[in-house]
């Protein structure tokens, strides 16, 4: 990846974090995080509970201002800019835990996603587009979002982000609280959105198996630092990943030790 450090190597880079540090009071949640997401790819940040994945996404979308470092989107410095400004540049964030507006209908939740847009025809077209991906939302269009199941709320949260017509979607743990079957369905649609619409996606996940299969390039985050990066095809073959994130290594101890054992990454 040596060319990635040169200006020419930045061609085709949609998102670039350089040495980002973000904290909650005295707690440094991420330290020296540098990563790049190429236009058109699905990238993932893997990490266990509390590793700092959500903090990375919140720092990118302007919810948290970093203490150090920079965030560039499409070559523009968006470090610590207002979240509404960042959405307008074409970057949408699907937060952890979905956070739909429970007392608004599905339809109105989707319109909220399009609040920065003025092209009514485009908004109507995109609403049909999201109903194409998630037909159940069309059936529930006039119901309150709070009455939807967890999986349907996740679909709505992704759809609401799509309604802003983004070039990049930040997706925070879409598998959280969902059955394996539903998780698989949602990941398949995320990949379809990427392939069919060319939307670039940065996904953070504890479910390494799903994330590595859905993504092109991956970063591994431990205690707020990136400890490994590679193509997902290569990451899937690494012994550390198999043992600690996929639980596949036959000699590995599954369960608690997978997350708790101190590991020197190589
Ligand atoms: P999870 O999968 O559990 O959401 P994560 O990898 O997304 O984990 P973060 O939510 O980014 O991790 O949290 C990183 C660290 O920052 C953790 O140690 C967490 O306890 C701490 N943290 C997160 N939010 C806050 C907050 N609002 N105030 C104080 N500390 C926080």
Short mmCIF file of C-alpha atoms and ligand atoms in Angstrom, two decimals:
data_model
loop_
_atom_site.label_atom_id
_atom_site.label_comp_id
_atom_site.label_asym_id
_atom_site.label_seq_id
_atom_site.Cartn_x
_atom_site.Cartn_y
_atom_site.Cartn_z
CA UNK A 1 0.00 0.00 0.00
CA UNK A 2 2.98 2.36 -0.34
CA UNK A 3 1.31 4.49 -3.01
CA UNK A 4 -1.51 5.23 -0.56
CA UNK A 5 0.69 7.73 1.24
CA UNK A 6 1.32 9.86 -1.79
CA UNK A 7 -0.98 12.52 -3.18
CA UNK A 8 -1.44 10.46 -6.36
CA UNK A 9 -2.42 7.52 -4.18
CA UNK A 10 -5.34 9.56 -2.84
CA UNK A 11 -7.10 9.42 -6.18
CA UNK A 12 -10.29 7.46 -5.78
CA UNK A 13 -10.22 7.92 -2.00
CA UNK A 14 -13.62 9.04 -0.73
CA UNK A 15 -12.89 9.24 2.99
CA UNK A 16 -9.59 9.72 4.75
CA UNK A 17 -8.88 9.86 8.48
CA UNK A 18 -5.43 10.94 9.59
CA UNK A 19 -4.23 10.34 13.16
CA UNK A 20 -7.63 10.95 14.68
CA UNK A 21 -7.99 11.04 18.45
CA UNK A 22 -11.39 11.41 20.12
CA UNK A 23 -12.21 11.31 23.81
CA UNK A 24 -15.06 11.44 26.30
CA UNK A 25 -13.66 13.64 29.06
CA UNK A 26 -10.54 11.86 30.28
CA UNK A 27 -11.30 8.65 28.34
CA UNK A 28 -9.45 8.47 25.03
CA UNK A 29 -11.77 6.29 22.96
CA UNK A 30 -9.71 6.31 19.73
CA UNK A 31 -6.05 7.14 19.28
CA UNK A 32 -4.04 7.80 16.14
CA UNK A 33 -6.68 6.30 13.87
CA UNK A 34 -5.83 6.58 10.17
CA UNK A 35 -7.93 4.90 7.53
CA UNK A 36 -9.07 5.31 3.96
CA UNK A 37 -12.25 4.30 2.19
CA UNK A 38 -12.08 4.08 -1.58
CA UNK A 39 -14.92 5.27 -3.77
CA UNK A 40 -17.32 2.44 -4.55
CA UNK A 41 -16.07 -0.06 -1.97
CA UNK A 42 -17.52 -1.55 1.17
CA UNK A 43 -14.99 -1.06 3.96
CA UNK A 44 -15.31 -2.40 7.47
CA UNK A 45 -13.90 -1.70 10.91
CA UNK A 46 -13.97 -4.80 13.08
CA UNK A 47 -13.58 -4.69 16.80
CA UNK A 48 -14.97 -6.04 20.01
CA UNK A 49 -17.28 -4.30 22.41
CA UNK A 50 -15.87 -0.90 23.45
CA UNK A 51 -13.02 -0.93 20.91
CA UNK A 52 -14.05 2.51 19.64
CA UNK A 53 -15.96 1.68 16.46
CA UNK A 54 -18.95 3.91 17.18
CA UNK A 55 -16.63 6.74 18.17
CA UNK A 56 -14.93 6.57 14.77
CA UNK A 57 -18.26 6.94 12.98
CA UNK A 58 -19.44 9.75 15.29
CA UNK A 59 -16.19 11.60 14.67
CA UNK A 60 -16.60 11.29 10.91
CA UNK A 61 -20.20 12.50 10.88
CA UNK A 62 -19.47 15.47 13.15
CA UNK A 63 -21.32 14.28 16.26
CA UNK A 64 -18.03 14.28 18.19
CA UNK A 65 -15.21 16.74 17.54
CA UNK A 66 -11.81 15.03 17.52
CA UNK A 67 -9.02 16.29 19.77
CA UNK A 68 -6.41 15.61 17.15
CA UNK A 69 -6.18 14.62 13.51
CA UNK A 70 -8.30 15.25 10.44
CA UNK A 71 -11.21 13.85 8.48
CA UNK A 72 -11.42 14.41 4.72
CA UNK A 73 -14.43 13.57 2.60
CA UNK A 74 -14.07 13.78 -1.20
CA UNK A 75 -10.87 15.78 -0.69
CA UNK A 76 -12.57 18.36 1.55
CA UNK A 77 -11.62 18.83 5.20
CA UNK A 78 -14.77 18.12 7.24
CA UNK A 79 -13.05 17.80 10.63
CA UNK A 80 -15.44 18.93 13.39
CA UNK A 81 -17.89 20.44 10.92
CA UNK A 82 -21.57 20.61 11.72
CA UNK A 83 -23.36 17.24 11.20
CA UNK A 84 -26.00 18.89 8.97
CA UNK A 85 -23.25 20.31 6.74
CA UNK A 86 -21.65 16.87 6.49
CA UNK A 87 -24.95 15.24 5.46
CA UNK A 88 -25.31 17.88 2.76
CA UNK A 89 -21.92 16.89 1.34
CA UNK A 90 -23.30 13.38 0.71
CA UNK A 91 -22.37 11.49 3.87
CA UNK A 92 -25.13 9.75 5.87
CA UNK A 93 -24.81 7.95 9.20
CA UNK A 94 -27.01 5.04 10.30
CA UNK A 95 -26.48 5.05 14.08
CA UNK A 96 -26.18 2.05 16.36
CA UNK A 97 -29.52 1.03 17.79
CA UNK A 98 -31.36 2.36 14.74
CA UNK A 99 -32.94 5.45 16.32
CA UNK A 100 -35.99 5.82 14.10
CA UNK A 101 -38.63 8.37 15.09
CA UNK A 102 -41.10 6.01 16.79
CA UNK A 103 -44.15 8.28 16.69
CA UNK A 104 -43.75 9.17 13.03
CA UNK A 105 -45.00 6.90 10.25
CA UNK A 106 -42.57 4.95 8.09
CA UNK A 107 -43.34 7.40 5.27
CA UNK A 108 -42.55 10.43 7.42
CA UNK A 109 -39.36 8.85 8.75
CA UNK A 110 -38.24 8.45 5.15
CA UNK A 111 -39.10 12.06 4.37
CA UNK A 112 -37.01 13.13 7.37
CA UNK A 113 -34.06 11.45 5.67
CA UNK A 114 -34.60 13.67 2.65
CA UNK A 115 -34.89 16.94 4.56
CA UNK A 116 -31.85 18.49 2.92
CA UNK A 117 -33.22 17.87 -0.60
CA UNK A 118 -35.40 20.08 -2.75
CA UNK A 119 -35.88 17.78 -5.76
CA UNK A 120 -39.37 16.44 -5.08
CA UNK A 121 -39.36 14.08 -8.04
CA UNK A 122 -36.02 12.64 -6.98
CA UNK A 123 -37.29 12.15 -3.43
CA UNK A 124 -40.39 10.33 -4.72
CA UNK A 125 -38.20 8.15 -6.96
CA UNK A 126 -35.88 7.32 -4.09
CA UNK A 127 -38.81 6.38 -1.88
CA UNK A 128 -39.85 3.83 -4.51
CA UNK A 129 -36.23 2.70 -4.70
CA UNK A 130 -36.07 1.95 -0.96
CA UNK A 131 -39.42 0.15 -1.13
CA UNK A 132 -37.84 -1.96 -3.87
CA UNK A 133 -35.04 -2.98 -1.50
CA UNK A 134 -37.32 -3.38 1.53
CA UNK A 135 -40.87 -4.22 0.35
CA UNK A 136 -42.07 -4.69 3.94
CA UNK A 137 -41.64 -0.94 4.46
CA UNK A 138 -44.09 -0.27 1.64
CA UNK A 139 -46.62 -2.52 3.39
CA UNK A 140 -46.05 -0.64 6.65
CA UNK A 141 -45.72 2.80 5.05
CA UNK A 142 -48.46 4.42 7.11
CA UNK A 143 -47.78 2.68 10.42
CA UNK A 144 -45.83 4.31 13.24
CA UNK A 145 -42.18 3.33 13.06
CA UNK A 146 -42.25 2.42 16.75
CA UNK A 147 -44.53 -0.51 15.91
CA UNK A 148 -42.01 -2.11 13.54
CA UNK A 149 -39.89 -5.10 14.59
CA UNK A 150 -36.19 -4.57 15.31
CA UNK A 151 -35.22 -5.85 11.86
CA UNK A 152 -37.76 -3.62 10.14
CA UNK A 153 -36.50 -0.63 12.13
CA UNK A 154 -32.98 -1.40 10.93
CA UNK A 155 -34.30 -1.51 7.37
CA UNK A 156 -36.00 1.84 7.95
CA UNK A 157 -32.83 3.37 9.41
CA UNK A 158 -30.83 2.29 6.34
CA UNK A 159 -33.61 3.50 4.05
CA UNK A 160 -33.78 6.86 5.80
CA UNK A 161 -30.05 7.29 5.18
CA UNK A 162 -30.55 6.37 1.51
CA UNK A 163 -33.22 9.07 1.19
CA UNK A 164 -30.51 11.70 1.51
CA UNK A 165 -29.06 10.26 -1.73
CA UNK A 166 -25.64 9.81 -0.11
CA UNK A 167 -22.37 8.92 -1.75
CA UNK A 168 -21.09 7.38 1.50
CA UNK A 169 -23.09 5.61 4.20
CA UNK A 170 -21.67 4.97 7.67
CA UNK A 171 -23.36 1.90 9.08
CA UNK A 172 -23.05 1.19 12.81
CA UNK A 173 -23.56 -2.47 13.74
CA UNK A 174 -26.54 -3.34 11.61
CA UNK A 175 -26.54 -6.86 13.11
CA UNK A 176 -27.14 -5.63 16.68
CA UNK A 177 -30.03 -7.50 18.27
CA UNK A 178 -31.08 -9.22 15.04
CA UNK A 179 -31.41 -12.94 14.32
CA UNK A 180 -28.70 -14.50 12.11
CA UNK A 181 -31.25 -14.91 9.30
CA UNK A 182 -32.32 -11.28 9.39
CA UNK A 183 -28.73 -10.12 9.72
CA UNK A 184 -27.85 -12.09 6.59
CA UNK A 185 -30.78 -10.58 4.69
CA UNK A 186 -29.81 -7.05 5.69
CA UNK A 187 -26.17 -7.58 4.73
CA UNK A 188 -27.22 -8.94 1.34
CA UNK A 189 -29.23 -5.80 0.70
CA UNK A 190 -26.39 -3.55 1.86
CA UNK A 191 -24.14 -5.26 -0.69
CA UNK A 192 -26.81 -4.87 -3.39
CA UNK A 193 -27.09 -1.15 -2.60
CA UNK A 194 -23.32 -0.87 -2.98
CA UNK A 195 -23.20 -2.84 -6.25
CA UNK A 196 -26.34 -1.42 -7.87
CA UNK A 197 -26.13 2.21 -6.78
CA UNK A 198 -22.38 2.51 -6.36
CA UNK A 199 -22.88 3.85 -2.84
CA UNK A 200 -19.66 3.62 -0.83
CA UNK A 201 -20.14 2.03 2.59
CA UNK A 202 -18.16 2.09 5.82
CA UNK A 203 -19.51 -0.55 8.13
CA UNK A 204 -18.51 -1.14 11.76
CA UNK A 205 -19.30 -4.53 13.22
CA UNK A 206 -18.69 -7.00 16.00
CA UNK A 207 -20.04 -9.72 13.71
CA UNK A 208 -16.75 -10.29 11.89
CA UNK A 209 -18.00 -13.17 9.81
CA UNK A 210 -20.77 -11.13 8.20
CA UNK A 211 -18.65 -8.02 7.84
CA UNK A 212 -15.69 -9.80 6.24
CA UNK A 213 -17.93 -11.53 3.73
CA UNK A 214 -19.75 -8.34 2.78
CA UNK A 215 -16.75 -6.01 2.59
CA UNK A 216 -13.80 -5.42 0.29
CA UNK A 217 -11.31 -3.95 2.74
CA UNK A 218 -11.09 -4.19 6.52
CA UNK A 219 -9.47 -2.60 9.54
CA UNK A 220 -9.17 -4.25 12.95
CA UNK A 221 -9.59 -1.92 15.93
CA UNK A 222 -8.37 -2.82 19.41
CA UNK A 223 -8.52 -0.46 22.38
CA UNK A 224 -8.99 2.55 20.14
CA UNK A 225 -6.13 1.78 17.75
CA UNK A 226 -6.03 0.18 14.31
CA UNK A 227 -3.90 -2.94 14.72
CA UNK A 228 -4.32 -4.53 11.31
CA UNK A 229 -5.65 -3.74 7.85
CA UNK A 230 -5.92 -5.68 4.62
CA UNK A 231 -8.34 -6.86 1.97
CA UNK A 232 -11.12 -8.87 3.57
CA UNK A 233 -10.08 -11.89 1.49
CA UNK A 234 -6.64 -11.71 3.12
CA UNK A 235 -8.01 -10.96 6.60
CA UNK A 236 -10.23 -14.04 6.45
CA UNK A 237 -7.11 -16.18 6.03
CA UNK A 238 -5.14 -14.71 8.94
CA UNK A 239 -4.77 -16.96 11.95
CA UNK A 240 -5.44 -14.17 14.46
CA UNK A 241 -8.66 -13.24 12.72
CA UNK A 242 -9.78 -16.84 12.49
CA UNK A 243 -9.11 -17.40 16.15
CA UNK A 244 -10.25 -14.14 17.72
CA UNK A 245 -12.96 -12.90 15.41
CA UNK A 246 -14.29 -15.87 13.51
CA UNK A 247 -13.84 -18.50 16.23
CA UNK A 248 -12.76 -20.95 13.55
CA UNK A 249 -9.36 -22.10 14.66
CA UNK A 250 -9.65 -25.63 15.95
CA UNK A 251 -6.99 -25.22 18.62
CA UNK A 252 -8.38 -21.85 19.73
CA UNK A 253 -10.47 -21.55 22.86
CA UNK A 254 -13.84 -20.18 21.89
CA UNK A 255 -16.08 -18.00 23.96
CA UNK A 256 -14.63 -15.70 26.60
CA UNK A 257 -11.02 -16.08 25.62
CA UNK A 258 -11.76 -14.94 22.09
CA UNK A 259 -12.32 -11.42 23.31
CA UNK A 260 -10.32 -11.26 26.50
CA UNK A 261 -6.98 -12.80 25.68
CA UNK A 262 -4.22 -10.21 25.25
CA UNK A 263 -2.79 -10.57 21.80
CA UNK A 264 0.20 -9.23 19.96
CA UNK A 265 -1.00 -8.62 16.43
CA UNK A 266 1.19 -9.50 13.54
P1 LIG B 1 -19.88 -1.10 21.03
O1 LIG B 1 -19.86 -2.13 20.01
O2 LIG B 1 -20.14 -1.61 22.41
O3 LIG B 1 -20.73 0.10 20.69
P2 LIG B 1 -17.61 0.41 20.17
O4 LIG B 1 -16.45 -0.30 19.58
O5 LIG B 1 -18.55 1.08 19.23
O6 LIG B 1 -18.38 -0.56 21.12
P3 LIG B 1 -17.42 2.96 21.47
O7 LIG B 1 -18.89 3.06 21.72
O8 LIG B 1 -16.84 3.82 20.42
O9 LIG B 1 -17.00 1.46 21.19
O10 LIG B 1 -16.67 3.24 22.85
C1 LIG B 1 -15.25 3.33 22.97
C2 LIG B 1 -14.89 3.65 24.40
O11 LIG B 1 -15.41 4.90 24.78
C3 LIG B 1 -15.42 2.65 25.41
O12 LIG B 1 -14.44 2.48 26.41
C4 LIG B 1 -16.63 3.32 25.96
O13 LIG B 1 -16.87 2.91 27.30
C5 LIG B 1 -16.25 4.79 25.91
N1 LIG B 1 -17.44 5.63 25.70
C6 LIG B 1 -18.31 5.57 24.67
N2 LIG B 1 -19.27 6.52 24.76
C7 LIG B 1 -19.00 7.20 25.90
C8 LIG B 1 -19.61 8.30 26.57
N3 LIG B 1 -20.69 8.90 26.07
N4 LIG B 1 -19.03 8.73 27.72
C9 LIG B 1 -17.93 8.14 28.22
N5 LIG B 1 -17.30 7.11 27.65
C10 LIG B 1 -17.81 6.64 26.51
#
